[in-house]
Amino acid sequence: MSKKAIIIGAGIGGLTTALRLLKNEYEVVIYEKNKKIGGRVNILETKNFNFDLSASILMMPDSYKEVFSYIGKNYTDYLEFIEIDPTYKLFSGDTTIDFNNKFSSLTKTLEKISKEDSLGYFKFLSDVYEKYLIANKYFLQKSQDDITDFFNFTTLIKALEVNTLSTSYDFISKYVKDERLRQFLAFQSMYVGISPYNGPNIYTLIPVVSQLYGLWHLKGGMYSFINALSKLIYELGGNIITEVPVEEILFLNDKAIGVKSSRGIENADIIICNADFPYSMKNLIKNEYYKDDYTDKKLAKMKYSCSTFIIYLGLKKSYPQLAVHNIYLGENFKEGIESPFKGVIPKNPTLYIYCPSRIDRSMVKNNGDCINVMVRVPNLFFKEIVWDKNTINTLMNDIFKELKTIKGLDDIEENIVYKNYLTPLDMESTFNAYGGTAFGLSTTLTQTNYFRPKFKSNKANNLFFVGSSLHPGPGISLVLNSSKIVTEEILNTM
Ligand SMILES: Cc1cc2nc3c(=O)[nH]c(=O)nc-3n(C[C@H](O)[C@H](O)[C@H](O)COP(=O)(O)OP(=O)(O)OC[C@H]3O[C@@H](n4cnc5c(N)ncnc54)[C@H](O)[C@@H]3O)c2cc1C
């Protein structure tokens, strides 16, 4: 008889672990609190516009494709990947810089800044690429649960080679002098919700991987991936129960025996929890013994990533001056970047602007564009910020003030036919994201690798965790790794 797995949460981690287990002949039931699956990879559907709700940057497409090959399917039957060029457009004051993925164009662009910066940029790419190859082989694809996984001679030597101790900004500054280039590269560590002026420099991998492996768009938006995963889960015989939040994980004699919800109690041989790890420890595990180290006191001491405020704009006019991915550098960049970590909403925010309709007209039904404008903001642990109408209106106005300084976008407000927004409160209430963070537990040095929560509970050996707050960290491709590692652990131990 096949073993039964219950998965709590239909985020990327839950859905892809489900597929892997179905392939290994497990019976799989997923409980999802929301009507729409996908977790933080979600969609906002309106009459004329489809918006990717949050995640928009698709790096490392091979990690997406790997899920299909694992279960013996051809990804091209489900998804269409479109390569993006330029990967980014950078707006700074009066200047615009296109970062093409073709090196001959990129070299010309960089040389226009200066030959020294061009050389520095390529040296930066090369050095960080070397770090990436090491990190990928020794850390990102492997479990770090056991003390010997990290504290062994080879891994420690490799950790020293990767040397992440200086901050991203300081590290980048050794290679390039142009402040716009520095800020462009540094800003990307905000994708995992940590400051480039504070966190380890390992997140310089993000701009390097984007430049070397390219950025991609899925036809129809990120949610096409979720639709494909859902279709495959049903094809392989899995079951997804939506709009039923799990209320409690039940235990008996050092085993997780099932889950409690409005449907009653359902038992299983193994439980995999994809709901945000700190939220789950606080709310789904009621018995202190099974929380193990993660008591409320410990959770309160842990470090959390920042949150995000997003404006969704459906426009009746098209703005060809925008690429798919755009970064607008706000005045007082450093102050703005650090403010979410100090409990302050940035006044002259640096913006990430996403315009998928530039290359994918299936996202809009008119001749205009759909754009998301994102700003990093403090998470809900900063209690002094009240996300009321006043805060939201002030922030919206500040964002529009900046947006309209981009050449050609001065009339953007007049061309809005749909407007919506998402705050940290939505992140918390919709996805049970602990503290309304965008990226879960912060990836500080003391919360990475062996020091990150473990995939397998110490107290119940059939309870597993998967997702952003686990190793190797946030971002779709890393969560896909997390699902791969947890499945291996399940297959090895159960
Ligand atoms: C604003 C924003 C922008 C981002 N941009 C990018 C990007 O451009 N590129 C990228 O690669 N990554 C990006 N990310 C990160 C990426 O989206 C996440 O790391 C990833 O989607 C997290 O997946 P997950 O499986 O860990 O969990 P989640 O997506 O958090 O899924 C957990 C699921 O569990 C459900 N759940 C919670 N509690 C319960 C319960 N009690 N019972 C049942 N179900 C429950 C939730 O509803 C949710 O569906 C972004 C994230 C945010 C928030």
XYZ file of C-alpha atoms and ligand atoms in Angstrom:
547
model
C 0.000 0.000 0.000
C 1.347 3.458 -0.834
C 2.269 5.868 1.947
C 0.106 8.922 2.435
C 1.507 12.450 2.634
C -0.389 15.561 3.674
C 1.142 18.834 2.504
C 0.142 22.053 4.240
C 0.230 24.915 1.735
C 0.133 25.045 -2.068
C 3.077 27.414 -2.562
C 5.928 26.539 -4.932
C 7.492 24.385 -2.206
C 4.294 22.431 -1.510
C 3.245 21.926 -5.121
C 6.623 20.722 -6.379
C 7.183 18.429 -3.386
C 3.740 16.973 -4.116
C 4.755 16.195 -7.693
C 8.005 14.561 -6.627
C 6.223 12.392 -4.059
C 3.480 11.436 -6.527
C 6.212 10.303 -8.909
C 7.470 8.077 -6.070
C 3.984 6.615 -5.652
C 2.940 8.426 -2.511
C -0.702 9.313 -2.057
C -0.714 13.114 -1.758
C -3.278 15.524 -0.339
C -2.544 19.272 -0.236
C -4.424 21.642 2.061
C -4.424 25.284 0.959
C -6.067 28.070 2.932
C -6.782 30.237 -0.129
C -9.082 29.760 -3.087
C -6.162 30.237 -5.483
C -3.105 28.046 -5.108
C 0.485 29.231 -5.707
C 1.125 31.128 -2.475
C 3.331 34.120 -3.116
C 3.520 33.219 -6.802
C 0.028 34.351 -7.614
C -2.106 36.277 -10.030
C -4.397 39.276 -9.895
C -6.939 38.807 -12.675
C -9.043 41.734 -13.842
C -11.270 42.311 -16.862
C -8.513 43.778 -19.030
C -5.264 42.995 -17.231
C -3.528 40.016 -15.654
C -0.935 40.989 -13.070
C 1.684 38.722 -11.558
C 0.875 39.347 -7.917
C 4.419 39.343 -6.534
C 7.212 37.222 -8.027
C 8.193 38.407 -11.508
C 11.888 37.770 -12.052
C 12.569 34.354 -13.500
C 16.187 33.345 -12.990
C 17.683 29.917 -13.590
C 14.975 28.425 -15.816
C 16.657 25.017 -15.581
C 15.438 24.668 -12.001
C 11.850 25.117 -13.259
C 12.370 22.641 -16.089
C 13.947 20.065 -13.765
C 10.607 19.452 -12.008
C 9.126 18.342 -15.334
C 12.005 16.026 -16.204
C 11.887 14.526 -12.683
C 8.351 13.334 -13.302
C 9.061 12.295 -16.903
C 7.231 15.150 -18.634
C 8.329 17.561 -21.312
C 8.130 21.136 -20.031
C 7.485 22.474 -23.538
C 4.054 20.799 -23.448
C 3.156 23.108 -20.554
C 5.268 26.266 -20.653
C 6.730 28.761 -23.071
C 9.920 30.479 -21.879
C 10.770 33.780 -23.566
C 14.262 35.231 -23.113
C 14.289 38.869 -22.021
C 16.630 41.402 -23.598
C 17.596 43.837 -22.156
C 17.509 42.037 -18.815
C 17.120 45.450 -17.134
C 16.659 49.082 -17.913
C 18.167 51.383 -15.314
C 16.818 54.883 -14.778
C 19.009 57.286 -12.855
C 18.465 61.050 -13.075
C 18.535 61.893 -16.788
C 20.323 58.704 -17.809
C 18.999 55.373 -18.954
C 21.179 52.289 -19.206
C 20.126 49.066 -20.944
C 21.773 45.913 -19.657
C 21.742 43.696 -22.716
C 22.479 40.026 -22.368
C 24.580 40.048 -25.524
C 28.126 40.789 -24.382
C 29.058 42.888 -27.436
C 26.180 45.308 -26.690
C 26.843 45.241 -22.956
C 30.542 46.056 -23.448
C 29.658 49.101 -25.552
C 27.192 50.286 -22.910
C 29.688 49.846 -20.090
C 32.546 51.456 -22.006
C 30.358 54.527 -22.444
C 30.420 54.819 -18.648
C 34.182 54.195 -18.542
C 36.692 51.559 -19.664
C 37.709 51.097 -16.028
C 34.131 50.358 -14.993
C 33.629 48.060 -17.950
C 36.679 46.052 -16.952
C 35.599 46.090 -13.293
C 32.122 44.880 -14.211
C 33.480 41.905 -16.154
C 35.964 41.066 -13.362
C 33.049 41.210 -10.918
C 31.073 38.820 -13.131
C 33.981 36.425 -13.337
C 34.804 36.416 -9.594
C 31.205 36.041 -8.488
C 30.622 33.367 -11.131
C 33.416 31.349 -9.505
C 31.702 31.790 -6.116
C 28.404 30.744 -7.665
C 29.860 27.510 -9.028
C 31.198 26.651 -5.561
C 28.013 27.693 -3.748
C 25.858 25.737 -6.165
C 27.916 22.560 -5.820
C 28.508 22.622 -2.066
C 25.583 24.540 -0.559
C 22.580 25.439 -2.695
C 21.715 21.927 -3.874
C 22.519 20.089 -0.651
C 20.933 19.554 2.714
C 22.717 21.319 5.566
C 20.589 19.668 8.245
C 23.243 17.509 9.802
C 26.137 19.133 11.645
C 28.573 17.177 9.451
C 26.907 18.550 6.296
C 28.384 21.967 7.044
C 31.128 21.430 9.626
C 33.390 19.232 7.567
C 36.770 20.103 6.121
C 35.757 20.387 2.451
C 32.623 22.452 3.066
C 34.368 24.823 5.459
C 37.203 25.362 2.986
C 34.609 26.024 0.293
C 32.781 28.448 2.611
C 36.052 30.349 3.035
C 36.548 30.412 -0.736
C 33.059 31.859 -1.171
C 33.982 34.420 1.545
C 30.766 36.330 2.064
C 31.833 38.433 5.021
C 31.963 41.917 3.507
C 28.665 43.562 2.578
C 27.390 43.414 -1.008
C 27.871 47.153 -1.492
C 31.493 47.105 -0.226
C 32.277 44.044 -2.299
C 30.804 45.583 -5.475
C 32.617 48.870 -4.839
C 35.953 47.106 -5.170
C 35.128 46.388 -8.796
C 33.161 49.364 -10.129
C 33.443 53.066 -9.393
C 30.352 54.435 -11.119
C 27.729 54.986 -8.435
C 24.847 54.033 -10.763
C 26.478 50.697 -11.524
C 27.167 50.059 -7.852
C 23.584 50.831 -6.926
C 22.181 48.757 -9.782
C 24.148 45.702 -8.644
C 23.597 46.314 -4.928
C 19.848 46.846 -5.258
C 19.365 43.269 -6.417
C 20.168 41.822 -2.995
C 16.870 43.441 -1.961
C 15.216 40.680 -3.989
C 15.734 38.406 -1.016
C 14.802 41.164 1.417
C 18.209 41.930 2.882
C 20.185 45.162 2.803
C 23.241 45.364 0.514
C 24.796 47.573 3.215
C 24.444 44.941 5.872
C 23.914 41.348 4.756
C 26.561 38.920 3.470
C 27.751 39.515 -0.093
C 26.579 36.102 -1.301
C 23.554 37.808 -2.867
C 25.788 39.444 -5.446
C 25.064 36.082 -7.094
C 21.700 37.508 -8.164
C 22.912 40.138 -10.691
C 25.639 37.796 -11.890
C 23.349 34.822 -12.497
C 20.873 37.178 -14.228
C 23.596 38.543 -16.493
C 25.239 35.201 -17.294
C 22.247 32.900 -17.562
C 19.722 35.548 -18.602
C 16.261 36.438 -17.363
C 13.184 34.784 -18.747
C 9.478 35.390 -18.969
C 6.797 32.728 -18.993
C 4.123 33.382 -21.583
C 1.004 34.366 -19.647
C 3.090 35.344 -16.601
C 4.512 33.477 -13.605
C 1.153 31.936 -12.838
C 1.508 29.729 -15.940
C 4.012 27.757 -13.864
C 1.453 27.275 -11.080
C -1.226 26.258 -13.599
C 1.165 23.692 -15.077
C 2.046 22.285 -11.634
C -1.613 22.035 -10.694
C -2.500 20.253 -13.943
C 0.324 17.758 -13.393
C -0.672 17.084 -9.786
C -4.162 16.099 -10.913
C -2.761 14.089 -13.843
C -0.620 12.092 -11.384
C -3.576 11.489 -9.062
C -2.921 14.064 -6.329
C -5.609 16.053 -4.566
C -5.607 19.765 -3.696
C -8.149 20.941 -1.149
C -8.525 24.709 -1.355
C -10.078 27.210 1.073
C -9.370 24.914 4.019
C -6.696 26.231 6.382
C -5.001 23.648 8.565
C -5.550 24.609 12.195
C -3.145 22.234 13.891
C -0.589 19.511 13.238
C -1.409 16.560 15.485
C 1.214 14.415 17.222
C 1.353 11.163 19.169
C 4.413 9.409 20.583
C 7.037 11.361 18.657
C 5.160 11.140 15.370
C 3.035 13.612 13.428
C -0.192 11.704 12.896
C -2.355 14.137 10.929
C -3.880 17.583 10.605
C -6.948 19.250 12.033
C -9.109 21.577 9.952
C -12.757 22.557 9.478
C -13.130 19.206 7.673
C -12.146 17.327 10.843
C -9.029 15.259 11.413
C -7.166 13.635 8.532
C -4.361 11.193 9.230
C -1.248 10.537 7.160
C 2.103 8.734 7.298
C 4.039 11.935 6.749
C 3.272 15.639 6.991
C 5.110 18.279 4.974
C 4.571 21.847 6.022
C 4.981 24.503 3.303
C 3.250 27.256 5.288
C 5.808 29.874 6.367
C 8.086 28.168 8.930
C 7.930 30.704 11.797
C 4.141 31.081 11.373
C 3.785 27.288 11.506
C 5.906 26.946 14.623
C 3.881 29.604 16.364
C 0.411 28.587 15.205
C 0.203 25.057 13.847
C 2.290 23.269 16.458
C 0.555 23.787 19.790
C 2.594 21.445 21.970
C 5.843 23.061 23.230
C 7.751 19.783 23.038
C 7.217 19.502 19.276
C 8.231 23.125 18.673
C 11.691 21.988 19.739
C 13.991 25.071 19.655
C 11.441 27.304 17.992
C 9.611 28.615 21.016
C 7.851 31.990 20.807
C 10.859 33.480 22.605
C 13.309 32.180 20.020
C 11.037 33.269 17.127
C 10.940 36.775 18.588
C 14.747 36.911 18.535
C 15.162 35.731 14.961
C 15.831 38.096 12.070
C 13.182 38.609 9.403
C 13.318 39.934 5.851
C 11.626 43.205 4.929
C 8.254 43.475 3.239
C 7.000 44.993 0.007
C 4.408 47.498 -1.079
C 3.164 46.964 -4.628
C 1.005 49.136 -6.876
C -0.711 47.438 -9.813
C -1.547 49.747 -12.708
C -3.673 48.898 -15.731
C -2.928 51.574 -18.351
C -4.834 52.600 -21.450
C -1.617 53.836 -23.030
C 1.523 51.859 -23.770
C 4.908 53.034 -22.428
C 7.610 51.639 -24.725
C 10.282 53.478 -22.734
C 9.849 50.749 -20.102
C 11.509 47.365 -20.539
C 10.115 44.261 -18.797
C 12.318 44.819 -15.728
C 13.212 48.372 -14.734
C 15.066 49.821 -11.799
C 14.633 53.484 -10.967
C 17.282 54.753 -8.549
C 15.790 57.129 -6.022
C 17.657 60.101 -4.591
C 19.506 59.270 -1.356
C 19.740 55.653 -2.484
C 21.491 54.364 0.652
C 19.041 56.012 3.013
C 16.086 54.665 1.023
C 17.496 51.154 0.863
C 18.288 51.008 4.572
C 15.029 52.556 5.746
C 12.859 49.384 5.653
C 15.326 47.775 8.081
C 15.061 50.758 10.427
C 11.286 50.823 10.472
C 10.953 53.776 8.097
C 9.039 53.984 4.816
C 11.412 55.465 2.208
C 10.560 59.022 1.157
C 12.325 59.012 -2.242
C 12.028 55.304 -2.919
C 14.093 53.323 -5.371
C 11.538 51.529 -7.534
C 11.429 48.192 -9.281
C 8.971 48.484 -12.182
C 7.727 45.357 -13.923
C 6.040 45.664 -17.310
C 5.443 42.139 -18.716
C 3.108 43.442 -21.415
C 6.202 44.869 -23.116
C 6.845 41.401 -24.552
C 3.690 39.457 -23.704
C 0.468 40.922 -25.043
C -1.519 38.044 -23.515
C -1.237 39.910 -20.182
C -3.472 42.762 -21.424
C -6.670 42.963 -23.439
C -6.265 46.592 -24.558
C -3.491 48.496 -26.316
C -1.994 49.681 -23.058
C 0.336 48.148 -20.488
C 0.083 46.477 -17.107
C 2.772 47.421 -14.645
C 3.689 46.602 -11.059
C 5.640 49.151 -9.078
C 7.376 47.690 -6.037
C 9.002 49.349 -3.065
C 10.629 47.555 -0.152
C 9.057 48.575 3.163
C 9.387 47.558 6.830
C 7.763 44.314 7.919
C 4.997 44.282 10.512
C 7.370 43.799 13.437
C 7.881 47.567 13.197
C 4.714 48.362 15.095
C 5.050 52.134 14.727
C 3.848 51.940 11.125
C 0.090 51.656 10.785
C -0.934 50.554 7.312
C -3.993 52.782 7.161
C -5.357 54.951 4.315
C -3.116 57.831 5.313
C 0.124 55.788 5.187
C -0.909 54.171 1.919
C -1.886 57.459 0.243
C 1.340 59.165 1.310
C 3.425 56.295 -0.016
C 1.422 56.143 -3.258
C 1.950 59.871 -3.803
C 5.684 59.546 -3.150
C 5.902 56.673 -5.614
C 4.006 58.557 -8.335
C 6.201 61.610 -7.773
C 9.267 59.484 -8.575
C 7.628 57.521 -11.376
C 6.617 60.671 -13.221
C 10.225 61.883 -13.339
C 11.033 59.064 -15.767
C 11.134 60.612 -19.226
C 7.825 59.930 -21.013
C 5.994 58.755 -17.924
C 4.861 62.224 -16.799
C 1.270 61.525 -17.956
C 1.040 58.068 -16.407
C -1.560 59.022 -13.786
C -3.945 60.253 -16.498
C -3.822 56.902 -18.269
C -4.676 54.622 -15.363
C -7.818 52.587 -15.927
C -7.199 50.080 -13.124
C -5.341 50.572 -9.861
C -4.815 48.303 -6.877
C -2.149 47.723 -4.251
C -0.748 45.192 -1.808
C 0.604 45.964 1.652
C 2.490 43.910 4.272
C -0.881 43.361 5.978
C -2.114 41.552 2.846
C 1.037 39.456 2.820
C 0.296 38.392 6.379
C -3.453 37.835 6.090
C -3.465 36.193 2.652
C -0.443 33.921 2.904
C 0.137 33.675 6.652
C 3.536 35.249 6.011
C 4.893 35.721 9.529
C 5.244 39.441 10.272
C 4.040 40.215 6.734
C 7.561 39.652 5.393
C 8.015 39.112 1.684
C 10.805 36.540 1.986
C 10.460 34.845 5.372
C 13.395 34.388 7.713
C 16.261 36.641 6.799
C 19.317 34.994 5.262
C 21.880 36.457 7.639
C 25.076 34.464 8.274
C 23.627 33.111 11.524
C 20.468 31.983 9.733
C 21.942 30.241 6.688
C 23.187 26.744 5.927
C 23.392 24.611 9.092
C 21.942 27.497 11.130
C 18.695 27.693 9.136
C 15.686 25.651 10.339
C 15.973 21.975 9.468
C 13.939 20.174 6.828
C 13.072 17.451 9.285
C 11.663 17.967 12.763
C 13.984 16.849 15.571
C 11.012 15.662 17.587
C 8.833 13.891 15.033
C 10.797 12.151 12.313
C 7.882 12.107 9.861
C 7.311 15.890 9.947
C 9.113 17.875 7.244
C 9.296 21.526 6.196
C 9.827 23.120 2.799
C 9.914 26.710 1.505
C 11.527 30.131 1.718
C 12.418 30.064 5.407
C 14.305 26.790 4.976
C 17.654 26.150 3.302
C 18.775 27.421 0.781
C 16.445 30.466 1.086
C 13.855 32.615 -0.683
C 13.227 32.996 -4.405
C 11.491 30.505 -6.648
C 14.575 28.668 -7.874
C 15.927 28.267 -4.331
C 12.548 27.047 -3.071
C 12.608 24.560 -5.958
C 15.970 23.367 -4.583
C 14.423 23.158 -1.138
C 11.712 20.866 -2.523
C 14.321 18.677 -4.203
C 16.337 18.344 -0.990
C 13.340 17.636 1.246
C 12.076 14.954 -1.134
C 15.476 13.241 -1.017
C 15.336 13.355 2.795
C 11.838 11.873 2.801
C 12.784 9.097 0.385
C 15.956 8.313 2.363
C 14.313 8.170 5.757
C 10.705 7.072 5.337
C 6.655 40.767 -3.373
C 7.461 39.569 -3.690
C 8.239 39.550 -4.824
C 8.976 38.423 -5.149
N 9.687 38.406 -6.306
C 10.321 37.279 -6.679
C 10.904 37.188 -7.954
O 10.812 38.126 -8.733
N 11.535 36.030 -8.305
C 11.601 34.961 -7.460
O 12.191 33.922 -7.830
N 11.031 35.014 -6.233
C 10.385 36.138 -5.838
N 9.755 36.200 -4.631
C 9.932 35.087 -3.690
C 9.073 33.897 -4.022
O 7.811 34.315 -4.438
C 8.940 33.045 -2.770
O 10.230 32.768 -2.231
C 8.258 31.722 -3.038
O 7.121 31.883 -3.845
C 7.853 31.142 -1.704
O 7.293 29.878 -1.891
P 6.996 28.958 -0.639
O 6.677 27.614 -1.177
O 8.098 29.033 0.334
O 5.781 29.555 0.164
P 4.502 30.471 -0.030
O 4.429 31.031 -1.362
O 4.469 31.378 1.125
O 3.337 29.398 0.104
C 2.849 28.922 1.324
C 1.420 28.506 1.115
O 0.896 28.001 2.345
C -0.437 28.475 2.499
N -0.795 28.389 3.916
C -0.326 29.155 4.929
N -0.862 28.763 6.098
C -1.691 27.725 5.813
C -2.538 26.906 6.605
N -2.645 27.056 7.926
N -3.247 25.934 5.989
C -3.169 25.761 4.638
N -2.395 26.536 3.851
C -1.648 27.489 4.429
C -0.376 29.872 1.958
O -1.643 30.389 1.642
C 0.510 29.658 0.716
O -0.254 29.306 -0.411
C 8.968 37.287 -4.291
C 8.177 37.304 -3.149
C 7.418 38.420 -2.859
C 6.519 38.372 -1.668
